[in-house]
Coordinates of C-alpha atoms in Angstrom, one line a residue:
Chain A
M1 CA 10.2 -9.8 -27.4
N2 CA 8.9 -12.0 -24.6
H3 CA 7.1 -11.2 -21.4
I4 CA 10.3 -11.4 -19.3
E5 CA 12.2 -9.0 -21.5
I6 CA 9.3 -6.6 -21.4
L7 CA 9.2 -6.9 -17.6
N8 CA 13.0 -6.2 -17.4
Q9 CA 12.8 -3.1 -19.6
I10 CA 9.8 -1.8 -17.5
N11 CA 11.8 -2.3 -14.4
T12 CA 14.4 0.1 -15.7
I13 CA 11.7 2.7 -16.4
F14 CA 10.1 2.1 -13.0
R15 CA 13.4 2.7 -11.2
R16 CA 13.8 6.0 -13.1
V17 CA 10.2 7.2 -12.6
F18 CA 9.8 6.2 -9.0
E19 CA 13.4 7.2 -8.2
N20 CA 14.2 3.9 -6.5
D21 CA 17.3 2.1 -7.7
S22 CA 16.6 -1.0 -5.7
L23 CA 13.2 -1.6 -7.1
H24 CA 12.5 -5.2 -8.4
I25 CA 9.1 -5.5 -9.9
Q26 CA 7.2 -8.7 -10.6
M27 CA 4.2 -9.5 -12.7
E28 CA 2.1 -9.3 -9.5
T29 CA 3.5 -5.9 -8.3
S30 CA 0.8 -3.2 -8.0
A31 CA 0.6 0.4 -6.8
D32 CA 0.1 -0.8 -3.2
D33 CA 3.6 -2.3 -3.2
V34 CA 5.5 0.8 -4.2
D35 CA 5.5 3.8 -1.9
E36 CA 6.3 6.3 -4.7
W37 CA 3.6 5.0 -7.0
D38 CA 1.0 7.7 -6.7
S39 CA -1.5 9.1 -9.1
L40 CA 0.8 11.6 -10.7
N41 CA 3.7 9.2 -11.0
H42 CA 1.3 6.6 -12.5
T43 CA 0.6 9.0 -15.4
V44 CA 4.4 9.8 -15.9
M45 CA 5.1 6.0 -15.9
I46 CA 2.4 5.4 -18.5
V47 CA 3.9 8.1 -20.8
E48 CA 7.4 6.8 -20.3
V49 CA 6.4 3.2 -21.1
E50 CA 4.5 4.4 -24.2
K51 CA 7.6 6.3 -25.4
H52 CA 9.9 3.5 -24.7
F53 CA 7.9 0.8 -26.6
N54 CA 6.6 3.3 -29.2
I55 CA 3.0 2.3 -28.5
K56 CA -0.2 4.0 -27.4
F57 CA -2.5 2.6 -24.8
K58 CA -6.2 3.0 -25.1
L59 CA -7.9 4.7 -22.1
K60 CA -9.8 1.6 -21.4
E61 CA -6.6 -0.5 -21.3
V62 CA -4.9 1.8 -18.8
L63 CA -8.0 1.7 -16.6
S64 CA -8.1 -2.1 -16.7
F65 CA -4.5 -2.4 -15.3
Q66 CA -4.6 -4.1 -11.9
N67 CA -0.9 -4.9 -11.7
V68 CA 2.3 -4.8 -13.7
G69 CA 1.4 -8.2 -15.4
D70 CA -1.7 -6.7 -17.0
M71 CA 0.4 -4.0 -18.5
V72 CA 3.1 -6.4 -19.7
N73 CA 0.4 -8.5 -21.4
I74 CA -1.0 -5.6 -23.3
I75 CA 2.5 -4.3 -24.3
H76 CA 3.3 -7.8 -25.5
S77 CA 0.2 -8.0 -27.7
K78 CA 0.9 -4.5 -29.1
V79 CA 4.6 -5.1 -29.8
T80 CA 4.1 -8.5 -31.5
S81 CA 1.2 -7.3 -33.6
A82 CA 3.1 -4.1 -34.8
Chain B
M1 CA -37.0 -6.3 -2.0
L2 CA -40.3 -4.4 -2.3
L3 CA -40.3 -4.0 1.4
L4 CA -36.8 -2.6 1.4
L5 CA -37.7 -0.1 -1.3
L6 CA -40.7 0.9 0.7
A7 CA -38.5 1.5 3.7
S8 CA -36.2 3.7 1.7
V9 CA -39.1 5.7 0.2
I10 CA -40.5 6.3 3.7
F11 CA -37.1 7.4 4.9
Y12 CA -36.8 9.9 2.0
S13 CA -40.4 11.1 2.4
F14 CA -39.5 12.4 5.9
S15 CA -37.7 15.3 4.2
G16 CA -40.6 16.1 1.9
I17 CA -42.5 14.7 -1.0
F18 CA -40.9 17.2 -3.4
G19 CA -37.4 15.8 -2.8
L20 CA -38.7 12.2 -3.1
L21 CA -40.3 13.1 -6.5
I22 CA -37.0 14.6 -7.8
L23 CA -35.0 11.5 -6.7
G24 CA -37.7 9.3 -8.2
A25 CA -37.5 11.1 -11.5
L26 CA -33.6 10.9 -11.4
T27 CA -33.9 7.2 -10.7
V28 CA -36.1 6.6 -13.8
F29 CA -33.8 8.9 -15.9
N30 CA -30.6 7.1 -15.0
Y31 CA -32.3 3.7 -15.4
Y32 CA -32.9 4.5 -19.1
T33 CA -29.7 6.3 -19.8
G34 CA -27.8 3.2 -18.6
I35 CA -29.6 1.0 -21.2
W36 CA -29.3 3.8 -23.8
I37 CA -25.5 4.0 -23.4
E38 CA -25.1 0.2 -23.8
K39 CA -27.2 0.1 -26.9
S40 CA -25.6 3.0 -28.6
E41 CA -22.8 2.8 -31.2
N42 CA -21.4 6.1 -30.1
K43 CA -21.5 5.7 -26.3
N44 CA -20.2 9.2 -25.6
F45 CA -23.3 11.0 -26.7
P46 CA -25.8 9.4 -24.3
L47 CA -23.2 9.5 -21.6
S48 CA -22.8 13.3 -22.1
I49 CA -26.5 13.8 -21.9
A50 CA -26.6 11.7 -18.6
V51 CA -23.7 13.5 -17.0
I52 CA -24.8 17.0 -18.0
L53 CA -28.4 16.5 -16.8
N54 CA -27.3 15.0 -13.5
I55 CA -24.8 17.8 -12.9
A56 CA -27.5 20.4 -14.0
V57 CA -29.9 19.1 -11.3
L58 CA -27.1 19.2 -8.7
F59 CA -26.2 22.7 -9.7
L60 CA -29.8 23.8 -9.5
F61 CA -30.3 22.6 -6.0
K62 CA -26.8 23.2 -4.5
F63 CA -25.1 26.0 -6.3
Y64 CA -27.8 28.1 -8.2
N65 CA -28.6 30.5 -5.4
F66 CA -24.9 30.9 -4.3
F67 CA -23.7 31.4 -7.9
F68 CA -26.4 33.9 -8.9
T69 CA -26.1 35.9 -5.7
E70 CA -22.5 36.5 -6.7
V71 CA -23.4 37.3 -10.3
N72 CA -26.1 39.7 -9.1
S73 CA -23.8 41.5 -6.8
L74 CA -21.2 41.7 -9.6
F75 CA -23.8 43.2 -11.9
S76 CA -24.8 45.7 -9.3
I77 CA -21.2 46.9 -8.9
F78 CA -21.1 47.6 -12.7
E79 CA -24.7 49.1 -12.4
I80 CA -26.1 46.5 -14.8
S81 CA -29.8 46.3 -14.2
I82 CA -30.2 42.5 -14.7
S83 CA -31.0 40.5 -11.6
F84 CA -31.4 36.8 -11.6
P85 CA -34.3 35.5 -9.4
M86 CA -33.4 33.4 -6.4
L87 CA -35.1 30.0 -6.1
Q88 CA -36.9 28.8 -3.0
L89 CA -36.1 25.1 -3.5
I90 CA -35.8 22.6 -0.8
M91 CA -32.8 20.4 -1.5
P92 CA -33.7 16.7 -1.6
V93 CA -31.8 14.7 1.1
G94 CA -28.7 12.9 -0.2
I95 CA -28.9 14.4 -3.7
S96 CA -25.1 14.9 -4.0
Y97 CA -24.4 11.3 -3.1
F98 CA -27.2 10.1 -5.4
I99 CA -25.8 12.1 -8.4
L100 CA -22.1 11.1 -7.9
Q101 CA -23.2 7.5 -7.9
A102 CA -25.4 8.0 -10.9
I103 CA -22.5 9.6 -12.9
G104 CA -20.2 6.7 -11.8
Y105 CA -22.9 4.1 -13.0
N106 CA -23.3 5.7 -16.4
V107 CA -19.5 6.1 -16.9
D108 CA -18.9 2.4 -15.9
I109 CA -21.4 1.3 -18.5
Q110 CA -19.6 3.4 -21.2
R111 CA -16.3 1.9 -20.1
E112 CA -17.9 -1.6 -20.3
M113 CA -17.0 -2.3 -16.7
Q114 CA -20.7 -2.8 -15.9
S115 CA -23.9 -3.9 -17.6
P116 CA -27.0 -1.7 -17.2
E117 CA -29.3 -3.0 -14.5
R118 CA -32.5 -4.1 -16.2
N119 CA -34.5 -5.0 -13.1
F120 CA -36.0 -1.7 -12.1
L121 CA -36.7 -2.9 -8.5
V122 CA -33.0 -3.7 -8.0
F123 CA -32.0 -0.4 -9.6
A124 CA -34.3 1.7 -7.5
N125 CA -33.3 -0.2 -4.4
Y126 CA -29.6 0.5 -5.0
F127 CA -30.0 4.2 -5.7
L128 CA -32.5 4.9 -2.9
F129 CA -30.9 2.5 -0.3
F130 CA -31.6 4.4 2.8
P131 CA -28.5 3.6 5.0
K132 CA -26.3 5.6 2.6
A133 CA -28.9 8.4 2.0
L134 CA -27.6 11.1 4.4
Q135 CA -23.8 10.9 4.4
G136 CA -22.8 8.3 1.8
P137 CA -20.6 6.3 1.3
V138 CA -20.4 7.1 -2.4
D139 CA -20.7 3.4 -3.3
R140 CA -20.0 1.8 -6.6
P141 CA -23.0 0.2 -8.3
R142 CA -20.8 -2.6 -9.6
L143 CA -20.0 -3.6 -6.0
L144 CA -23.3 -3.1 -4.2
M145 CA -25.9 -3.7 -6.9
P146 CA -25.3 -7.5 -7.2
Q147 CA -25.9 -7.9 -3.5
F148 CA -29.6 -7.2 -4.1
Y149 CA -29.9 -10.5 -5.9
E150 CA -28.5 -12.5 -3.0
Q151 CA -30.8 -14.4 -0.7
K152 CA -30.7 -12.7 2.8
D153 CA -31.4 -15.2 5.6
F154 CA -31.6 -14.5 9.3
D155 CA -28.1 -14.7 10.6
Y156 CA -27.6 -14.1 14.3
S157 CA -23.9 -13.3 14.2
R158 CA -24.3 -10.9 11.2
I159 CA -27.1 -9.1 12.9
T160 CA -25.2 -8.8 16.2
S161 CA -22.1 -7.5 14.5
G162 CA -24.2 -5.0 12.7
L163 CA -25.8 -3.9 15.9
R164 CA -22.3 -3.6 17.5
L165 CA -21.3 -1.3 14.6
V166 CA -24.4 0.9 15.1
A167 CA -23.7 1.1 18.9
W168 CA -20.0 2.0 18.3
G169 CA -21.1 4.7 15.8
L170 CA -23.6 6.1 18.3
F171 CA -20.8 6.2 20.9
K172 CA -18.5 8.0 18.6
K173 CA -21.2 10.6 17.6
L174 CA -23.0 11.1 20.9
V175 CA -20.3 10.6 23.5
I176 CA -17.1 11.7 21.7
A177 CA -18.1 14.1 18.9
D178 CA -20.9 15.9 20.8
R179 CA -18.9 16.2 24.0
L180 CA -15.9 17.7 22.2
G181 CA -18.3 19.9 20.4
I182 CA -19.4 21.6 23.6
F183 CA -15.8 22.8 24.2
V184 CA -15.1 23.6 20.6
N185 CA -18.3 25.6 20.1
E186 CA -17.6 27.6 23.2
V187 CA -14.1 28.5 22.2
Y188 CA -14.8 29.1 18.5
G189 CA -17.9 31.2 19.4
N190 CA -15.9 33.5 21.7
L191 CA -12.4 33.6 20.1
H192 CA -11.3 36.8 21.7
D193 CA -12.0 35.6 25.2
Y194 CA -9.5 32.7 25.0
S195 CA -5.7 32.5 25.0
G196 CA -3.3 30.6 22.8
P197 CA -3.1 27.2 24.4
L198 CA -6.9 26.9 24.6
L199 CA -7.3 27.9 21.0
L200 CA -4.7 25.3 20.0
L201 CA -6.6 22.7 22.1
A202 CA -9.9 23.6 20.5
G203 CA -8.3 23.2 17.0
F204 CA -7.0 19.9 18.1
F205 CA -10.4 18.8 19.5
Y206 CA -12.2 20.0 16.4
T207 CA -10.2 17.6 14.2
F208 CA -11.3 14.7 16.4
Q209 CA -14.8 16.0 16.6
L210 CA -15.0 16.0 12.8
Y211 CA -13.6 12.5 12.6
A212 CA -15.8 11.0 15.4
D213 CA -18.9 12.7 13.9
F214 CA -18.4 11.6 10.4
S215 CA -16.9 8.2 10.9
G216 CA -19.5 7.6 13.7
Y217 CA -22.3 8.2 11.2
M218 CA -20.5 6.0 8.7
D219 CA -20.3 3.1 11.3
M220 CA -24.1 3.5 11.9
A221 CA -24.8 3.4 8.2
L222 CA -22.5 0.3 7.7
G223 CA -24.1 -1.3 10.7
V224 CA -27.7 -0.9 9.4
A225 CA -26.6 -2.2 6.0
T226 CA -24.8 -5.2 7.7
I227 CA -28.0 -6.0 9.7
L228 CA -29.9 -6.0 6.4
G229 CA -27.2 -8.3 4.9
F230 CA -25.3 -5.8 2.7
S231 CA -21.7 -4.8 2.8
M232 CA -20.9 -1.2 1.7
F233 CA -17.8 0.8 0.9
R234 CA -15.5 1.4 3.9
N235 CA -15.1 5.2 4.1
F236 CA -12.5 5.5 6.8
N237 CA -9.4 3.4 7.5
K238 CA -7.7 4.8 10.7
P239 CA -6.9 8.2 9.1
F240 CA -4.8 9.4 12.1
G241 CA -2.5 6.5 11.6
A242 CA -1.4 7.9 8.3
T243 CA 2.3 8.5 7.7
S244 CA 2.0 11.2 5.1
V245 CA -0.6 13.7 3.7
T246 CA -1.1 11.4 0.6
D247 CA -1.6 8.5 2.9
F248 CA -4.1 10.5 5.0
W249 CA -6.3 11.1 1.9
K250 CA -6.2 7.4 1.1
R251 CA -7.7 6.8 4.6
W252 CA -10.2 9.7 5.0
H253 CA -13.6 9.7 3.1
I254 CA -12.2 7.0 0.9
S255 CA -15.3 6.6 -1.2
L256 CA -15.2 10.2 -2.3
S257 CA -11.5 10.5 -3.0
T258 CA -11.5 7.2 -5.0
W259 CA -14.6 8.5 -6.9
L260 CA -12.7 11.7 -7.8
Y261 CA -9.7 9.6 -8.8
E262 CA -11.7 7.1 -10.9
Y263 CA -14.1 9.5 -12.6
V264 CA -12.4 12.9 -12.7
F265 CA -8.6 12.7 -12.3
N266 CA -7.9 9.4 -14.1
P267 CA -9.8 10.0 -17.4
V268 CA -8.7 13.6 -17.8
S269 CA -5.0 13.0 -16.8
L270 CA -4.7 9.9 -19.0
Y271 CA -6.5 11.6 -21.9
K272 CA -4.2 14.6 -21.7
R273 CA -1.1 12.6 -20.5
N274 CA 1.2 14.1 -23.0
W275 CA 0.9 17.4 -21.0
V276 CA 2.5 15.5 -18.1
Y277 CA 5.6 17.6 -18.0
G278 CA 3.9 20.9 -18.3
G279 CA 2.9 23.2 -15.4
W280 CA -0.8 23.0 -16.3
Y281 CA -0.8 19.4 -15.7
L282 CA 0.7 19.8 -12.2
L283 CA -1.7 22.5 -11.4
F284 CA -4.6 20.4 -12.5
S285 CA -3.4 17.4 -10.5
L286 CA -3.1 19.5 -7.4
L287 CA -6.5 20.8 -7.8
F288 CA -8.2 17.5 -8.2
Y289 CA -6.1 15.0 -6.3

């Protein structure tokens, strides 16, 4: 699975979690760009992404996310090493 | 740098030598816990010691008397003849801000987001930096600490912009907040003498008094820091321009709400993220953020 495929799958999760069907996320998208992305939805999104890719983020990894791209990179490294 | 530290020490000493000694002891303690956390294999143990001791000091000064007054009155209801003694302690100025920043510093080292500061002069200067002593902001060591290594030259435009901020802060505090305060105190002090519209107006004015007072102080603190060549955390971002309650809390006392988010809400919510769909989680989130 490459970065683009991961990004597309995350986009579907984001639309569901943030209840916004017109959402188009990019690697540079961050919480500041999405109105519905608050602290509670952030945690819901992390849980949904973990369930979807069947992975588990470390606390330090989640805290290091500055944008969607950071998360995609970590998902990619976890999925390919699994 | 020695001169700056001396200025901070003099500033704190106005509120008593005892408070200064407590803050001095906390500075030395946190200096060593930071190094201890970095060197340890199991970083959670020294971090726990650091956090528990810092909170214990805060509890002792801020909440001990309040807590044990309640406990004593509860005991007396049930006729239990145990009475905890009340302490006559003078609270060191700025201890809450100091301790919040100390906890953040130790946690950042445990998370490997920051290395412990080994230059004690820089460390003490950061924690005792006098512009943020009275009302914050709750700055992050990783943002402000490196600035103590920068060369500070005389810069006319920087100093004038700092002075302008101080003047603006003084205006907000003395002209706006204190004038509104005259009306608010009169109405709030004699509630039964005033009718509905005036009570409503007093409530409205009180909101602006609170904002002008607090943000005015913040402007003065940022202004003094700017004159000295430091940029600190911005604590307010036009809060009354917010479009929702969530947005308001992102603009009001930002340094404290982001501190709570970074060091309380985030670690606990992510650690227990599988409870996300349970009611406990929602309750917890509402309590903290």
